[in-house]
């Protein structure tokens, strides 16, 4: 009998890791993500899987966000040498996010040792850039809709999820019952720019589906009006608008809207800075794969894709420092999306104490992150060991979230022609997960389970 062990994203959003064991003893890990947010969750990144990495036969990746791929270098450093299957788009983006994550880990350890804000002596990185580059050598790209033998008796197929370039659901088909297991990863949204809608799926014996926004709906689409209001207001106050953003996925939609609003004369033409080398490279990957983008992107973008009139892509550390120390109205898009690390922290240190400035969050903020503290109204936040007062306007806009909300999840589930025998909710905090479980049970009558961390379920 096969079994599924939930090694992450169980009763929490991040740390996606699902271990499938077949009755023949083969082991396949679906996703290999980092835990983010609360310290108690981040500490799990230092723990093992409960299985030697060398005993894992294959790894499958749904997409390239760190909470789905960021632990892969640690797995490789601990001895994994098998193949890592993913789509070509995911492979491309992993070449950006994994080495960058290794550099950040090493830099954070250096800073902690230099300024003595660590309980560990010396502080060590979770993994290094070299670990990340070794992990990249194991990536095996596979196109959408191509059934691929993974281990004896088991094949996998990638299905478009509409969440990120290269993002997918993974349909695992095995000889034994249950015959089909659909690993949902993150579910994209409907009617959004840049990426096409998630592809419908009509059946699966076992389903894993995210529940990040399982207890609420996103703000109604207002054709960019709320973003325009924030830009116009900040410009009128002579301030700077800083947008902590995931370097891949969110930057593209932000630039789409800023370009469109600017062309329509709804916002002033302001210097727009993308202060993230990774984001700059991601823009190149998105632009090189127009066949994977929403068809509506092609007629809208005549000329360079995503460019505003005064777009500046910051290329090195010195340019970033100069931007941090400059003044005057501007839009600054910088990673990371939850303000947990990266160059955006330097901008926040400079801009948060000034009431003329605005900080705009455009995606999910996990519990325990600086982003969550700020959107919840914190008066101060700690950055690089310093307590920074918050006087700037802080705005949250979920319209650009790449995660499906409750109604969109139900819309996608409505495409099933028969109910899965078992549905597991993952990638959600307990309140959102519980609410979605109640909704699915009451509206669809499905058998829904909310697994605990490290729970093993026989299939």
mmCIF file of C-alpha atoms in Angstrom, residues 13 67 97 126 155 198 205 267 286 288 330 340 373 376 390 396 441 459:
data_model
loop_
_atom_site.group_PDB
_atom_site.id
_atom_site.type_symbol
_atom_site.label_atom_id
_atom_site.label_comp_id
_atom_site.label_asym_id
_atom_site.label_seq_id
_atom_site.Cartn_x
_atom_site.Cartn_y
_atom_site.Cartn_z
ATOM 1 C CA UNK A 13 1.560 27.992 4.212
ATOM 2 C CA UNK A 67 8.694 27.829 -0.206
ATOM 3 C CA UNK A 97 16.317 31.924 -6.989
ATOM 4 C CA UNK A 126 21.521 26.939 6.030
ATOM 5 C CA UNK A 155 4.616 8.321 -14.070
ATOM 6 C CA UNK A 198 -5.185 27.546 -14.420
ATOM 7 C CA UNK A 205 -8.341 9.681 -6.849
ATOM 8 C CA UNK A 267 -0.625 58.192 -12.921
ATOM 9 C CA UNK A 286 9.155 35.946 -19.011
ATOM 10 C CA UNK A 288 11.494 35.011 -23.830
ATOM 11 C CA UNK A 330 9.909 57.392 -7.209
ATOM 12 C CA UNK A 340 12.238 38.968 5.160
ATOM 13 C CA UNK A 373 3.821 42.972 11.211
ATOM 14 C CA UNK A 376 -1.071 44.501 10.960
ATOM 15 C CA UNK A 390 7.010 53.232 11.288
ATOM 16 C CA UNK A 396 -2.106 46.150 1.457
ATOM 17 C CA UNK A 441 -17.662 19.668 2.582
ATOM 18 C CA UNK A 459 -3.482 5.544 0.561
#
